[in-house]
Tab-separated table of C-alpha atoms and ligand atoms in Angstrom:
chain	number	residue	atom	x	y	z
V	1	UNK	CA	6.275	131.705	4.508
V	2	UNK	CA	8.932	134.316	4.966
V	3	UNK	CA	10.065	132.245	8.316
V	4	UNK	CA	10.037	129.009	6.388
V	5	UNK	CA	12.429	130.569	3.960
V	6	UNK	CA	15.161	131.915	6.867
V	7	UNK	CA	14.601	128.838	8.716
V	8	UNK	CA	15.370	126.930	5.512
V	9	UNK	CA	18.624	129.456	4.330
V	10	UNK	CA	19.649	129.108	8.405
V	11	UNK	CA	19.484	124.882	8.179
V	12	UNK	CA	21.695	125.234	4.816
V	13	UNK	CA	24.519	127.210	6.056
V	14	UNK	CA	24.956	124.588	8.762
V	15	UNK	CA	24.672	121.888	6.432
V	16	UNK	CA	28.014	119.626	5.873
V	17	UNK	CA	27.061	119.709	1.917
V	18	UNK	CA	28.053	122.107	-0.484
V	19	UNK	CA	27.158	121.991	-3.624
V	20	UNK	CA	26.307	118.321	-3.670
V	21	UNK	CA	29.518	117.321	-2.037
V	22	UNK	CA	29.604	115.725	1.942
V	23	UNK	CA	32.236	117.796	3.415
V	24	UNK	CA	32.006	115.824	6.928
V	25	UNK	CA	34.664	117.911	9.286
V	26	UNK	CA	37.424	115.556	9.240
V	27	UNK	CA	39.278	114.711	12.694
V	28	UNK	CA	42.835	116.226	12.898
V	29	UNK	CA	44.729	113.305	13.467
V	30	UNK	CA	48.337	115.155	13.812
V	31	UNK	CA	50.200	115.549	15.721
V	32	UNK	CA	49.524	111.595	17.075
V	33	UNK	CA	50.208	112.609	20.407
V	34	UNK	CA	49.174	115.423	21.853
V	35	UNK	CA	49.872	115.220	25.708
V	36	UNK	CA	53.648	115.155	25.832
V	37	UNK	CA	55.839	116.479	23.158
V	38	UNK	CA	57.282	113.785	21.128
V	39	UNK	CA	60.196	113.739	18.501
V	40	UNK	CA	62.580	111.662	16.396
V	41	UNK	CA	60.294	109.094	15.691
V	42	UNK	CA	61.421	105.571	14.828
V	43	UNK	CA	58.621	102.805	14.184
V	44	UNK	CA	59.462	99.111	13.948
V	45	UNK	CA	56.754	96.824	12.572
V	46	UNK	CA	56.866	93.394	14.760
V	47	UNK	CA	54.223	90.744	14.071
V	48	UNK	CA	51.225	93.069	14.125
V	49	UNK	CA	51.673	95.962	15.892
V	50	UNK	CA	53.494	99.320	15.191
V	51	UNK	CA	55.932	100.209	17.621
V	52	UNK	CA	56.555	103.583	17.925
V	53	UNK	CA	60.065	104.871	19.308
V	54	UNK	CA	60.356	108.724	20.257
V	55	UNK	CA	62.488	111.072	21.802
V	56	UNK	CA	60.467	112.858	24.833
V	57	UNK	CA	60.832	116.987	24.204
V	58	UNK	CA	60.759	118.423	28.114
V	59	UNK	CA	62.333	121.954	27.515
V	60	UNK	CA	60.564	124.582	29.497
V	61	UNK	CA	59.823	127.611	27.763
V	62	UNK	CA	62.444	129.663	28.933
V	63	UNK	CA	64.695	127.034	27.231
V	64	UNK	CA	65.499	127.379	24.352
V	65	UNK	CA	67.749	124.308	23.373
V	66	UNK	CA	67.142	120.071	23.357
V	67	UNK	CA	65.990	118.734	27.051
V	68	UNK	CA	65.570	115.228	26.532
V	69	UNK	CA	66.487	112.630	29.298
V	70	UNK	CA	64.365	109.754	28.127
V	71	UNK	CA	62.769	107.600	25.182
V	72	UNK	CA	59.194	107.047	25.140
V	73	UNK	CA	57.532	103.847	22.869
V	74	UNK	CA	53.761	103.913	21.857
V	75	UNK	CA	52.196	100.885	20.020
V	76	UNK	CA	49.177	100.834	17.498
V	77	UNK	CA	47.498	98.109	15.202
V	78	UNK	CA	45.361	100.902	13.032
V	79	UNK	CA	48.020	103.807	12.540
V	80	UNK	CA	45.371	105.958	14.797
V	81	UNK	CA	45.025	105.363	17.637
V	82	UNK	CA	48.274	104.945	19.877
V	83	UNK	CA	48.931	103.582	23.438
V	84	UNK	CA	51.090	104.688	25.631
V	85	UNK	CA	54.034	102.050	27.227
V	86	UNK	CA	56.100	102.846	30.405
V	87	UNK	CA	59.581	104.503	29.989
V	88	UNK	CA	61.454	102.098	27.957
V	89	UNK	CA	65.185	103.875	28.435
V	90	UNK	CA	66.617	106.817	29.703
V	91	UNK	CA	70.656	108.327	29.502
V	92	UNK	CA	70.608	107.403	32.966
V	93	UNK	CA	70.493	103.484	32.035
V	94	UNK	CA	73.807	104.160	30.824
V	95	UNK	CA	76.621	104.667	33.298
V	96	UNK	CA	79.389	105.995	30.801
V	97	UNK	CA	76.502	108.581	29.317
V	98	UNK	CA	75.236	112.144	30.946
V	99	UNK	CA	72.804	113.683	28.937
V	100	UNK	CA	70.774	113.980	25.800
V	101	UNK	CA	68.304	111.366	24.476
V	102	UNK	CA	68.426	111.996	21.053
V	103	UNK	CA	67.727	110.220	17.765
V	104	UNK	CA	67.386	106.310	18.741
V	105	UNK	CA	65.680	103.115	16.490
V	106	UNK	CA	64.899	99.613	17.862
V	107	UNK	CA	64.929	96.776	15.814
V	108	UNK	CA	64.249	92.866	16.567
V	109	UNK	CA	66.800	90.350	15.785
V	110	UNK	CA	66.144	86.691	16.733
V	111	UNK	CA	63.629	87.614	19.277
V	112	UNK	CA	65.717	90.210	20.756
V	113	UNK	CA	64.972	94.502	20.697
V	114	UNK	CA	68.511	96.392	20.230
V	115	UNK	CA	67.457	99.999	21.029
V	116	UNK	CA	70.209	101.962	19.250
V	117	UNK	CA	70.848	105.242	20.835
V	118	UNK	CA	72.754	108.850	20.763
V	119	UNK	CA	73.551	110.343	23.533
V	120	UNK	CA	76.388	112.875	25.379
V	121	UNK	CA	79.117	110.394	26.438
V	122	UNK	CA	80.072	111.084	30.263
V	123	UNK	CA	83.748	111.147	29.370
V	124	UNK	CA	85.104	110.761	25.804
V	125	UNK	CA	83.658	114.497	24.555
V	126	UNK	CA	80.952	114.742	22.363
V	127	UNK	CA	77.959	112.600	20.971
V	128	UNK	CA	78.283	108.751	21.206
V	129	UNK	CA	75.930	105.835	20.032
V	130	UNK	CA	75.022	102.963	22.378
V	131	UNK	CA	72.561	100.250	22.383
V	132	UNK	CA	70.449	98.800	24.938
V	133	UNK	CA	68.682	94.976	24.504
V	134	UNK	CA	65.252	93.726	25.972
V	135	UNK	CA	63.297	90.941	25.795
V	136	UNK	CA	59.666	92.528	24.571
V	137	UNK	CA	59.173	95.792	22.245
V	138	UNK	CA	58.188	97.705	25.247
V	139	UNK	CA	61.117	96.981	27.187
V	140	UNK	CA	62.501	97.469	30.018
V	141	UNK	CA	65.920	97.894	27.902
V	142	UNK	CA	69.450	97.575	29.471
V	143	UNK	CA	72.896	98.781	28.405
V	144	UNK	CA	73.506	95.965	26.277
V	145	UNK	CA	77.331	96.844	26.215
V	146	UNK	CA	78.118	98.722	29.104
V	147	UNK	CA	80.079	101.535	26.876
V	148	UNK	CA	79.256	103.321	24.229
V	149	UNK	CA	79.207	101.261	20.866
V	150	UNK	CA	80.305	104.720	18.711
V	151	UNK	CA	82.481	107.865	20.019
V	152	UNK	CA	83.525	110.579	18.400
V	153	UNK	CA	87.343	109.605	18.379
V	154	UNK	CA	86.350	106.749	16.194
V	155	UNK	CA	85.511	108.952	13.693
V	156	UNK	CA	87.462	111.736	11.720
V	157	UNK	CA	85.710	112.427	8.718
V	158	UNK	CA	84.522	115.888	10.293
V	159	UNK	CA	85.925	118.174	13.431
V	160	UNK	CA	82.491	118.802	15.108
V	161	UNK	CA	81.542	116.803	18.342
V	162	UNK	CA	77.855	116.126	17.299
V	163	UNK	CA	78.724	113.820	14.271
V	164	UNK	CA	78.038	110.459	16.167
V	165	UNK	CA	74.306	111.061	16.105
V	166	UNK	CA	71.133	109.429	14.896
V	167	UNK	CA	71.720	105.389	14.726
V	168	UNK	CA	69.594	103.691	12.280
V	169	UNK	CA	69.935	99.954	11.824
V	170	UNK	CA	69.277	97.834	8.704
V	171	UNK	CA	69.474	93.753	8.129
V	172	UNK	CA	69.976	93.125	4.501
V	173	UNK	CA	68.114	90.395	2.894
V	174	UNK	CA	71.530	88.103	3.816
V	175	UNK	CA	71.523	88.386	7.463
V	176	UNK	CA	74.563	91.424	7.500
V	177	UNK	CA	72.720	94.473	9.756
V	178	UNK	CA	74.504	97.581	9.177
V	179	UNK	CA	74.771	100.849	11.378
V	180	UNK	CA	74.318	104.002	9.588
V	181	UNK	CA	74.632	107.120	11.342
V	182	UNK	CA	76.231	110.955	11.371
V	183	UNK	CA	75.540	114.682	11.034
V	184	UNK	CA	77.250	116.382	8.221
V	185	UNK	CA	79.306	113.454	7.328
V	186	UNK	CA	77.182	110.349	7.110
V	187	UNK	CA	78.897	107.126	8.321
V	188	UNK	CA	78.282	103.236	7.693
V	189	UNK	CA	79.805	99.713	9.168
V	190	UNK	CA	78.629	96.396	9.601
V	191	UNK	CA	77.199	95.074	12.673
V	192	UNK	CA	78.286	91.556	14.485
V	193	UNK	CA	75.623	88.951	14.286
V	194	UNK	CA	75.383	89.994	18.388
V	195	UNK	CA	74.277	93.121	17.181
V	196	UNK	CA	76.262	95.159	19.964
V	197	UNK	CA	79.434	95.172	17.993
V	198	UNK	CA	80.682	96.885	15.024
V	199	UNK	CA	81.944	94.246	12.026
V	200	UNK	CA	84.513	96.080	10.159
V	201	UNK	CA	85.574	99.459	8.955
V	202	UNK	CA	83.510	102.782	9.641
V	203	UNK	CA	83.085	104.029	6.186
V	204	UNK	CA	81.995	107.256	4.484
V	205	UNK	CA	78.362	107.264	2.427
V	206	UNK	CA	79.082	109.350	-0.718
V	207	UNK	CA	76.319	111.067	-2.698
V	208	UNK	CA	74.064	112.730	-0.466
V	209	UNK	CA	73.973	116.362	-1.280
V	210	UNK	CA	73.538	118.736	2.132
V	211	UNK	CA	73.388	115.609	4.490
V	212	UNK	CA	72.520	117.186	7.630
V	213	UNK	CA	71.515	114.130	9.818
V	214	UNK	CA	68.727	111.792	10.804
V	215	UNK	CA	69.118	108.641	7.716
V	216	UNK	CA	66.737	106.439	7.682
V	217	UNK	CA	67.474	102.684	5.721
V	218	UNK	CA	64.315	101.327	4.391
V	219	UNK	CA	64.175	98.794	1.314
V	220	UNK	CA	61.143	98.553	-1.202
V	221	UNK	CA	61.618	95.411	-4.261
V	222	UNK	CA	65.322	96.183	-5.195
V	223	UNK	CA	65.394	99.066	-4.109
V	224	UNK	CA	67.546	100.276	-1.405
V	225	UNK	CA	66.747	103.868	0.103
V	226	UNK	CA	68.279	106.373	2.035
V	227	UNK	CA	66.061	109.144	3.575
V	228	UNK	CA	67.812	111.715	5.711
V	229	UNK	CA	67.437	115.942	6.870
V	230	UNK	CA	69.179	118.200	4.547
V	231	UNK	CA	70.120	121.625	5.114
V	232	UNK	CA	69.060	123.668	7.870
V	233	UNK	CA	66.574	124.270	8.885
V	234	UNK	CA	66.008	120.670	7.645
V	235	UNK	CA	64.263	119.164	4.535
V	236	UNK	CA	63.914	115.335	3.917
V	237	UNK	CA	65.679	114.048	0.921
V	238	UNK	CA	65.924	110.525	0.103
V	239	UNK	CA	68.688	108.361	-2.120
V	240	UNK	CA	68.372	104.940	-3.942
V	241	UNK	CA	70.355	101.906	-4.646
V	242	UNK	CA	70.426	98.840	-5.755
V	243	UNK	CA	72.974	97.840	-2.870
V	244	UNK	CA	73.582	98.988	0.681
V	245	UNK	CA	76.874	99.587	-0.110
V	246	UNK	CA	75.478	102.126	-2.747
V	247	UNK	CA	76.637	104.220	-5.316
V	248	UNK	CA	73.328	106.154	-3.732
V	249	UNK	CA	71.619	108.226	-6.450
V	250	UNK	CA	70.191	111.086	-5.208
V	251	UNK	CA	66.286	111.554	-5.367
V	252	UNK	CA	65.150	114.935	-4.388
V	253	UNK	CA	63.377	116.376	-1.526
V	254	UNK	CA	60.972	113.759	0.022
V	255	UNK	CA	59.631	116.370	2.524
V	256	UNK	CA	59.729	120.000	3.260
V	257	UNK	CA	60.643	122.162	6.202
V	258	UNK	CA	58.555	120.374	8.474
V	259	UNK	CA	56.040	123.339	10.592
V	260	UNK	CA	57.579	125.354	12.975
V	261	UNK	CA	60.731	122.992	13.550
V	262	UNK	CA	64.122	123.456	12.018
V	263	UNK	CA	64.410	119.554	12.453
V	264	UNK	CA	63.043	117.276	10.526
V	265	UNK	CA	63.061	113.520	11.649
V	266	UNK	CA	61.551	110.262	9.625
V	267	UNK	CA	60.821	107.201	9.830
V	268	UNK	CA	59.628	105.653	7.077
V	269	UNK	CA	57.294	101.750	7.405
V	270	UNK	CA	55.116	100.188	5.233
V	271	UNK	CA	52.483	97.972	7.617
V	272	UNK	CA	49.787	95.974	6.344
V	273	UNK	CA	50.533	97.320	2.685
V	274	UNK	CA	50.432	100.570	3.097
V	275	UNK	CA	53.607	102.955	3.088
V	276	UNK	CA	54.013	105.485	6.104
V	277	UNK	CA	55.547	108.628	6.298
V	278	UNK	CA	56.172	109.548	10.255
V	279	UNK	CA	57.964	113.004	11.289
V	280	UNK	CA	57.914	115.314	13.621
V	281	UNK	CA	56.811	119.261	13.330
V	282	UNK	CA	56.276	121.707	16.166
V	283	UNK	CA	52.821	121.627	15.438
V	284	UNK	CA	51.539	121.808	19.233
V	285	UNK	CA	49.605	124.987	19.754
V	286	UNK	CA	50.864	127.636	21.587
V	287	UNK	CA	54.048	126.238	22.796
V	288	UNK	CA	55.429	123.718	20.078
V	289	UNK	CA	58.463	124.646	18.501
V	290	UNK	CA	61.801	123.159	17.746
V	291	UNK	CA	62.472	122.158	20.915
V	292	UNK	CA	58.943	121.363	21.613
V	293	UNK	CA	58.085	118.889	18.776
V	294	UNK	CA	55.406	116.265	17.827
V	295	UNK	CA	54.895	113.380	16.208
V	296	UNK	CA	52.613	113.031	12.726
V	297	UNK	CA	52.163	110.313	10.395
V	298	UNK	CA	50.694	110.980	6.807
V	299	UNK	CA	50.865	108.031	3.519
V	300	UNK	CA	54.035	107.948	1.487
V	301	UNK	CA	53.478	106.951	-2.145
V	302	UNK	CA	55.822	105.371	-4.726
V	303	UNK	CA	55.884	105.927	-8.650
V	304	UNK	CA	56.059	103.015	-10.447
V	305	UNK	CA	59.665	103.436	-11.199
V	306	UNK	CA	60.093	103.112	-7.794
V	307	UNK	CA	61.178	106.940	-7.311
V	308	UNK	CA	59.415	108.650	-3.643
V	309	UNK	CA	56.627	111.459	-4.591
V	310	UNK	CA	56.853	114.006	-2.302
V	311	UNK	CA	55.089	113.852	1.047
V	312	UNK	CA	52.073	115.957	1.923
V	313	UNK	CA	51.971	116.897	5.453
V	314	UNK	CA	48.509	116.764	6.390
V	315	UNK	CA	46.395	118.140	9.705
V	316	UNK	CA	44.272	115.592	9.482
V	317	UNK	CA	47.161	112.423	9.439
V	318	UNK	CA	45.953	109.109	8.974
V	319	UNK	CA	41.714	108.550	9.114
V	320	UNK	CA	42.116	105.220	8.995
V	321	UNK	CA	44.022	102.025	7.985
V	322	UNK	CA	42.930	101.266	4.448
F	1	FUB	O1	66.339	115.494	18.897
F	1	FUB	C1	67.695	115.911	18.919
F	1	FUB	C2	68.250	115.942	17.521
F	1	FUB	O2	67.461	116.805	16.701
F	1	FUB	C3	68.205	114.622	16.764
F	1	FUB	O3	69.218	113.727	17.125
F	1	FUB	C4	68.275	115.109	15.349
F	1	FUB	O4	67.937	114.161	14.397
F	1	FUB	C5	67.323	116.270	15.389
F	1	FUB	O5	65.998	115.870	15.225
């Protein structure tokens, strides 16, 4: 009887159920990738697949800044699991650029991907923005210019070299894309209908306390919203308007200090119905870090006045599309 009792105690310890609740262990979902170090995500939604743009982190561990020479894209039709694509674009695809793939987004205009990027320009100094064209998400892209599209003498709103980072392209309901980009000043123009030239006048976006870098367009109903990394190390805050021209309201923090990275990098879908939240942390056991960061995804939600609640980053990321 006495053995009957242990064995019985022993099977309950192991059991998944405590106190009439199934506490199934969950699967850790984030990081999404956890063979390569991804960051800077940037996710387009084409028919229906997810696209997934990142920057590829390859600093060694006595290294202790960015090394990123290429863009890596990863595609997914349940938000879990994610394939793999060959090297879509490196800096060396463009001649007049010599290092550092930074922030980048690809969008799809009239059956075309524009693959907007920042990188080191080879000879005006400091951080430019080019874009690359291909025919198919995945690529291959090519210099779609053949110079940069952005350098930092065409912009004076700020002294430092770095402030022609982090493209992000939007199409208004009209047809008019725009180009917003910057660190510490954040800067918008109008694209050509080619998408590979700017339209008019760089401008200045006002109202974003602590803009860092990294905005991210995205437009929900009527509203207009502009997510971006504040402070450092970085938070996510977002802004809202009624126009893409603004006046941008400010919102709060969408996100905080994202683990172990002093960047903080969104992208921000909604596929199938369902709002995503997509960042990057250095979450990667024992080496990640903010040079060594990785992708995760968790849900976004919206109150009904169309304000952003703030995101909960989540180990176990996305279980499954609902
Ligand atoms: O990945 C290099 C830079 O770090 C990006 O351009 C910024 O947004 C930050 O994430």
């Amino acid at each position: 009887m006495k053995q009957v009792l242990l064995l019985s105690l022993g099977l309950s310890l192991l059991s998944p159920v405590v106190q009439g609740q199934d506490v199934a262990t969950p699967t850790f979902n984030n990081p999404i990738i956890q063979d390569k170090y991804t960051a800077d995500p940037a996710a387009l939604v084409y028919h229906d697949t997810v696209f997934l743009y990142t920057g590829h982190d390859e600093a060694p561990l006595d290294f202790h800044f960015y090394k990123m020479n290429e863009w890596l894209v990863f595609s997914s039709t349940d938000m879990v699991h994610w394939e793999e694509h060959p090297v879509p674009l490196r800096v060396s695809d463009f001649s007049w650029a010599k290092a550092d793939a930074w922030a980048a987004q690809t969008i799809e205009r009239d059956g075309k991907f524009y693959f907007y990027v920042t990188v080191e320009h080879a000879t005006v100094p400091g951080k430019a923005i080019g874009v690359a064209v291909a025919d198919q998400p995945t690529g291959p892209f090519r210099d779609a210019l053949g110079e940069a599209l952005v350098t930092n003498d065409m912009t004076t709103a700020t002294d430092i070299s770095w402030d022609d980072i982090d493209p992000t392209v939007f199409t208004d309901d009209d047809g008019q894309a725009y180009l917003f980009w910057g660190n510490t000043v954040c800067y918008y123009a109008p694209l050509k209908d080619n998408m590979i030239e700017l339209a008019g006048e760089i401008k200045v976006v006002e109202g974003l306390p602590h803009f860092t870098e990294a905005p991210w367009i995205h437009k929900r109903g009527d509203w207009y919203y502009l997510s971006y990394a504040q402070q450092f190390p970085e938070k996510t805050a977002y802004a809202m308007s009624r126009s893409i021209q603004g006046p941008w309201q400010y919102g709060g923090i969408l996100n905080e200090l994202a683990g172990n990275s002093n960047t903080n990098h969104q992208s921000i879908i909604e596929y199938r119905g369902v709002p995503y939240f997509i960042y990057h942390t250095g979450g990667i056991s024992p080496h990640g870090g903010s040079f060594r960061r990785s992708v995760s995804i968790d849900r976004l939600h919206y109150n009904s006045d169309g304000t952003l609640q703030r995101v909960i980053m989540t180990s176990e990321g996305i279980q499954k599309q609902p």
